[in-house]
Amino acid sequence: MIKKIKESAEFLQREGMVAPEVGIILGTGLGSLVQNVKVEKTIDYERIPHFPVSTVEFHTGKLIYGELGGKKVLVMNGRFHFYEGYSLQEITFPVRVMKMLGIHTLLVSNAAGAVNLDLKKASLMIIDDHINMLPGNPLVGRNLDELGPRFPDMSRPYDPELITHMEKIAADKKIPLQKGVYVAWIGPSLETRAEYRFIKTMGADVVGMSTVPEVIVANHMGMRVAAVSVITDTCDPDNLVPIDIDDVLNNARIAEKDLVFLFGQLIQEM
Ligand code: HPA
């Protein structure tokens, strides 16, 4: 695996993606941050050696290199999900490559449904902690000692300083921003009423189908991580209505402005 990571990283360096500092993974429907990047190079995932091979539904995957907030950033516009059939190792491979390129800080966004009904649709939630309910862990298997420890600590997987910093940015701009726990669910089917009750009982505020594998691997390699969920739907088991995907995407679109500002400002002030 180390050899593959190096080959991917060397390919990207040859293509001009040199010395990025901050990595950004954009969630579904959250791609507009790219418009604020002074883009220097864009590469389709298909062209990158050892990147996961695309599934049919996956057409938008692009790696974007450029400048944002005065820093060199590497943006994954489109991520890999477990429900698409990728292994947890495949999903997290790009994060390995980011670290190899020198990235020290990873910012992650996702769309999520709120089981904590205090969270409003089209608002943002800082992820303070997570619960891994995916069937496995990307670190299972022989440990790559060159990259990180066998038993990486998970006492604070989301960097407390970055969290405080984002809270300050949001307060100054009067962006409503809560903090809570994200649980990663397999999908692609949405959750049943009974599952939403279970999710709430286990201590989660929001549920989604991504993020946790990437965050585990980033922590393994000692990267600083911050993650934000865009609340696209509320999951009230006592009043559950069928999911409206257009409404989900629309809420993502509404909240995206705040997310773009938050990440942009965070990078600039970092
Ligand atoms: N459940 C799981 N994933 C999601 C949801 C949800 O309700 N909303 C957006 N992503």
Tab-separated table of N, CA, C and O in Angstrom, residues 160-220:
chain	number	residue	atom	x	y	z
A	160	PRO	N	-9.738	20.413	18.720
A	160	PRO	CA	-10.454	21.391	19.553
A	160	PRO	C	-10.163	22.835	19.167
A	160	PRO	O	-11.060	23.682	19.204
A	161	GLU	N	-8.929	23.117	18.760
A	161	GLU	CA	-8.595	24.500	18.369
A	161	GLU	C	-9.360	24.916	17.113
A	161	GLU	O	-9.857	26.040	17.021
A	162	LEU	N	-9.414	24.003	16.142
A	162	LEU	CA	-10.147	24.321	14.914
A	162	LEU	C	-11.633	24.504	15.213
A	162	LEU	O	-12.300	25.362	14.627
A	163	ILE	N	-12.153	23.706	16.139
A	163	ILE	CA	-13.575	23.835	16.510
A	163	ILE	C	-13.826	25.216	17.115
A	163	ILE	O	-14.754	25.934	16.704
A	164	THR	N	-12.985	25.606	18.077
A	164	THR	CA	-13.149	26.922	18.717
A	164	THR	C	-13.035	28.034	17.680
A	164	THR	O	-13.795	29.005	17.705
A	165	HIS	N	-12.090	27.861	16.781
A	165	HIS	CA	-11.864	28.866	15.733
A	165	HIS	C	-13.105	29.006	14.837
A	165	HIS	O	-13.560	30.116	14.545
A	166	MET	N	-13.671	27.880	14.440
A	166	MET	CA	-14.882	27.932	13.595
A	166	MET	C	-16.039	28.565	14.355
A	166	MET	O	-16.829	29.325	13.772
A	167	GLU	N	-16.137	28.274	15.635
A	167	GLU	CA	-17.226	28.858	16.438
A	167	GLU	C	-17.098	30.382	16.490
A	167	GLU	O	-18.090	31.103	16.436
A	168	LYS	N	-15.854	30.843	16.568
A	168	LYS	CA	-15.623	32.297	16.622
A	168	LYS	C	-15.994	32.946	15.282
A	168	LYS	O	-16.679	33.974	15.245
A	169	ILE	N	-15.551	32.323	14.196
A	169	ILE	CA	-15.866	32.855	12.861
A	169	ILE	C	-17.383	32.938	12.675
A	169	ILE	O	-17.923	33.943	12.203
A	170	ALA	N	-18.069	31.862	13.079
A	170	ALA	CA	-19.526	31.815	12.902
A	170	ALA	C	-20.216	32.868	13.768
A	170	ALA	O	-21.144	33.547	13.312
A	171	ALA	N	-19.735	33.029	14.999
A	171	ALA	CA	-20.349	34.005	15.908
A	171	ALA	C	-20.185	35.416	15.346
A	171	ALA	O	-21.133	36.210	15.336
A	172	ASP	N	-18.978	35.727	14.858
A	172	ASP	CA	-18.715	37.063	14.300
A	172	ASP	C	-19.619	37.367	13.114
A	172	ASP	O	-20.042	38.491	12.915
A	173	LYS	N	-19.895	36.345	12.312
A	173	LYS	CA	-20.698	36.538	11.089
A	173	LYS	C	-22.185	36.238	11.347
A	173	LYS	O	-22.992	36.283	10.438
A	174	LYS	N	-22.500	35.891	12.604
A	174	LYS	CA	-23.878	35.543	13.003
A	174	LYS	C	-24.428	34.360	12.195
A	174	LYS	O	-25.607	34.332	11.807
A	175	ILE	N	-23.562	33.403	11.937
A	175	ILE	CA	-23.998	32.158	11.298
A	175	ILE	C	-24.391	31.190	12.416
A	175	ILE	O	-23.573	30.905	13.293
A	176	PRO	N	-25.633	30.698	12.416
A	176	PRO	CA	-26.022	29.736	13.444
A	176	PRO	C	-25.200	28.451	13.283
A	176	PRO	O	-25.126	27.899	12.188
A	177	LEU	N	-24.577	28.025	14.352
A	177	LEU	CA	-23.671	26.875	14.248
A	177	LEU	C	-23.735	26.089	15.551
A	177	LEU	O	-23.385	26.604	16.607
A	178	GLN	N	-24.223	24.859	15.461
A	178	GLN	CA	-24.255	24.017	16.653
A	178	GLN	C	-23.122	23.010	16.575
A	178	GLN	O	-22.371	22.973	15.611
A	179	LYS	N	-23.046	22.177	17.598
A	179	LYS	CA	-21.953	21.217	17.702
A	179	LYS	C	-22.566	19.897	18.132
A	179	LYS	O	-23.466	19.899	18.971
A	180	GLY	N	-22.100	18.795	17.590
A	180	GLY	CA	-22.711	17.543	18.004
A	180	GLY	C	-21.994	16.311	17.475
A	180	GLY	O	-20.882	16.391	16.948
A	181	VAL	N	-22.683	15.193	17.613
A	181	VAL	CA	-22.117	13.874	17.301
A	181	VAL	C	-22.716	13.338	15.996
A	181	VAL	O	-23.931	13.368	15.805
A	182	TYR	N	-21.824	12.855	15.127
A	182	TYR	CA	-22.205	12.302	13.813
A	182	TYR	C	-22.074	10.789	13.871
A	182	TYR	O	-21.053	10.274	14.334
A	183	VAL	N	-23.085	10.094	13.400
A	183	VAL	CA	-22.950	8.642	13.261
A	183	VAL	C	-22.940	8.279	11.788
A	183	VAL	O	-23.718	8.809	10.993
A	184	ALA	N	-22.009	7.400	11.421
A	184	ALA	CA	-21.930	6.927	10.032
A	184	ALA	C	-22.750	5.646	9.899
A	184	ALA	O	-22.494	4.658	10.599
A	185	TRP	N	-23.742	5.713	9.028
A	185	TRP	CA	-24.649	4.588	8.772
A	185	TRP	C	-24.332	4.044	7.394
A	185	TRP	O	-23.888	4.810	6.528
A	186	ILE	N	-24.584	2.773	7.140
A	186	ILE	CA	-24.155	2.197	5.863
A	186	ILE	C	-24.876	2.811	4.665
A	186	ILE	O	-24.268	3.184	3.678
A	187	GLY	N	-26.220	2.925	4.727
A	187	GLY	CA	-26.979	3.302	3.547
A	187	GLY	C	-26.939	2.174	2.527
A	187	GLY	O	-26.422	1.089	2.817
A	188	PRO	N	-27.359	2.377	1.291
A	188	PRO	CA	-27.940	3.626	0.798
A	188	PRO	C	-29.405	3.819	1.160
A	188	PRO	O	-29.944	4.888	0.908
A	189	SER	N	-30.046	2.780	1.728
A	189	SER	CA	-31.426	3.020	2.154
A	189	SER	C	-31.406	3.983	3.332
A	189	SER	O	-30.491	3.937	4.167
A	190	LEU	N	-32.381	4.849	3.390
A	190	LEU	CA	-32.513	5.751	4.530
A	190	LEU	C	-32.911	4.925	5.752
A	190	LEU	O	-33.244	3.746	5.635
A	191	GLU	N	-32.904	5.558	6.911
A	191	GLU	CA	-33.168	4.829	8.139
A	191	GLU	C	-34.671	4.689	8.387
A	191	GLU	O	-35.468	5.539	7.990
A	192	THR	N	-35.025	3.620	9.087
A	192	THR	CA	-36.413	3.422	9.507
A	192	THR	C	-36.682	4.260	10.760
A	192	THR	O	-35.739	4.771	11.392
A	193	ARG	N	-37.948	4.357	11.138
A	193	ARG	CA	-38.283	5.092	12.368
A	193	ARG	C	-37.572	4.461	13.572
A	193	ARG	O	-37.021	5.149	14.433
A	194	ALA	N	-37.586	3.121	13.596
A	194	ALA	CA	-36.954	2.423	14.728
A	194	ALA	C	-35.449	2.694	14.755
A	194	ALA	O	-34.851	2.844	15.824
A	195	GLU	N	-34.852	2.780	13.568
A	195	GLU	CA	-33.410	3.068	13.526
A	195	GLU	C	-33.117	4.496	13.988
A	195	GLU	O	-32.129	4.736	14.688
A	196	TYR	N	-33.969	5.447	13.614
A	196	TYR	CA	-33.761	6.826	14.084
A	196	TYR	C	-33.848	6.889	15.615
A	196	TYR	O	-33.065	7.595	16.256
A	197	ARG	N	-34.789	6.128	16.190
A	197	ARG	CA	-34.876	6.097	17.671
A	197	ARG	C	-33.585	5.519	18.260
A	197	ARG	O	-33.045	6.030	19.234
A	198	PHE	N	-33.132	4.452	17.637
A	198	PHE	CA	-31.885	3.797	18.077
A	198	PHE	C	-30.701	4.773	17.970
A	198	PHE	O	-29.894	4.909	18.889
A	199	ILE	N	-30.629	5.474	16.853
A	199	ILE	CA	-29.527	6.420	16.600
A	199	ILE	C	-29.523	7.517	17.660
A	199	ILE	O	-28.482	7.897	18.191
A	200	LYS	N	-30.695	8.018	17.973
A	200	LYS	CA	-30.800	9.064	18.989
A	200	LYS	C	-30.382	8.525	20.360
A	200	LYS	O	-29.629	9.170	21.088
A	201	THR	N	-30.844	7.331	20.652
A	201	THR	CA	-30.530	6.717	21.950
A	201	THR	C	-29.033	6.457	22.100
A	201	THR	O	-28.481	6.552	23.199
A	202	MET	N	-28.374	6.153	20.995
A	202	MET	CA	-26.939	5.842	21.110
A	202	MET	C	-26.105	7.105	21.320
A	202	MET	O	-24.899	7.021	21.541
A	203	GLY	N	-26.732	8.282	21.228
A	203	GLY	CA	-26.006	9.512	21.544
A	203	GLY	C	-25.605	10.349	20.352
A	203	GLY	O	-24.771	11.244	20.476
A	204	ALA	N	-26.199	10.079	19.194
A	204	ALA	CA	-25.863	10.870	18.009
A	204	ALA	C	-26.856	12.021	17.833
A	204	ALA	O	-28.009	11.929	18.262
A	205	ASP	N	-26.379	13.088	17.201
A	205	ASP	CA	-27.242	14.213	16.834
A	205	ASP	C	-27.632	14.160	15.369
A	205	ASP	O	-28.707	14.600	14.990
A	206	VAL	N	-26.710	13.667	14.546
A	206	VAL	CA	-26.982	13.577	13.106
A	206	VAL	C	-26.497	12.241	12.562
A	206	VAL	O	-25.624	11.590	13.152
A	207	VAL	N	-27.079	11.863	11.410
A	207	VAL	CA	-26.689	10.615	10.760
A	207	VAL	C	-26.400	10.882	9.291
A	207	VAL	O	-27.093	11.648	8.638
A	208	GLY	N	-25.340	10.246	8.813
A	208	GLY	CA	-24.968	10.361	7.407
A	208	GLY	C	-24.281	9.081	6.971
A	208	GLY	O	-24.236	8.093	7.718
A	209	MET	N	-23.751	9.095	5.749
A	209	MET	CA	-23.198	7.861	5.175
A	209	MET	C	-21.730	8.026	4.767
A	209	MET	O	-21.274	7.380	3.822
A	210	SER	N	-20.994	8.874	5.477
A	210	SER	CA	-19.613	9.137	5.044
A	210	SER	C	-18.739	9.578	6.216
A	210	SER	O	-19.036	9.297	7.366
A	211	THR	N	-17.655	10.238	5.895
A	211	THR	CA	-16.794	11.034	6.790
A	211	THR	C	-15.971	10.249	7.814
A	211	THR	O	-14.769	10.479	7.958
A	212	VAL	N	-16.619	9.325	8.531
A	212	VAL	CA	-15.916	8.651	9.624
A	212	VAL	C	-14.664	7.886	9.154
A	212	VAL	O	-13.610	8.002	9.782
A	213	PRO	N	-14.725	7.137	8.046
A	213	PRO	CA	-13.502	6.438	7.620
A	213	PRO	C	-12.343	7.398	7.348
A	213	PRO	O	-11.204	7.164	7.785
A	214	GLU	N	-12.635	8.485	6.631
A	214	GLU	CA	-11.579	9.459	6.300
A	214	GLU	C	-10.990	10.074	7.577
A	214	GLU	O	-9.779	10.296	7.672
A	215	VAL	N	-11.870	10.346	8.540
A	215	VAL	CA	-11.403	10.981	9.785
A	215	VAL	C	-10.537	10.008	10.601
A	215	VAL	O	-9.533	10.406	11.193
A	216	ILE	N	-10.893	8.752	10.604
A	216	ILE	CA	-10.089	7.755	11.317
A	216	ILE	C	-8.679	7.691	10.718
A	216	ILE	O	-7.667	7.732	11.428
A	217	VAL	N	-8.630	7.631	9.389
A	217	VAL	CA	-7.333	7.505	8.715
A	217	VAL	C	-6.498	8.781	8.882
A	217	VAL	O	-5.280	8.730	9.094
A	218	ALA	N	-7.144	9.936	8.824
A	218	ALA	CA	-6.422	11.200	9.028
A	218	ALA	C	-5.841	11.251	10.446
A	218	ALA	O	-4.692	11.664	10.646
A	219	ASN	N	-6.613	10.806	11.410
A	219	ASN	CA	-6.114	10.777	12.790
A	219	ASN	C	-4.955	9.790	12.945
A	219	ASN	O	-4.007	10.049	13.682
A	220	HIS	N	-5.071	8.675	12.259
A	220	HIS	CA	-3.990	7.672	12.301
A	220	HIS	C	-2.658	8.295	11.904
A	220	HIS	O	-1.620	7.987	12.476
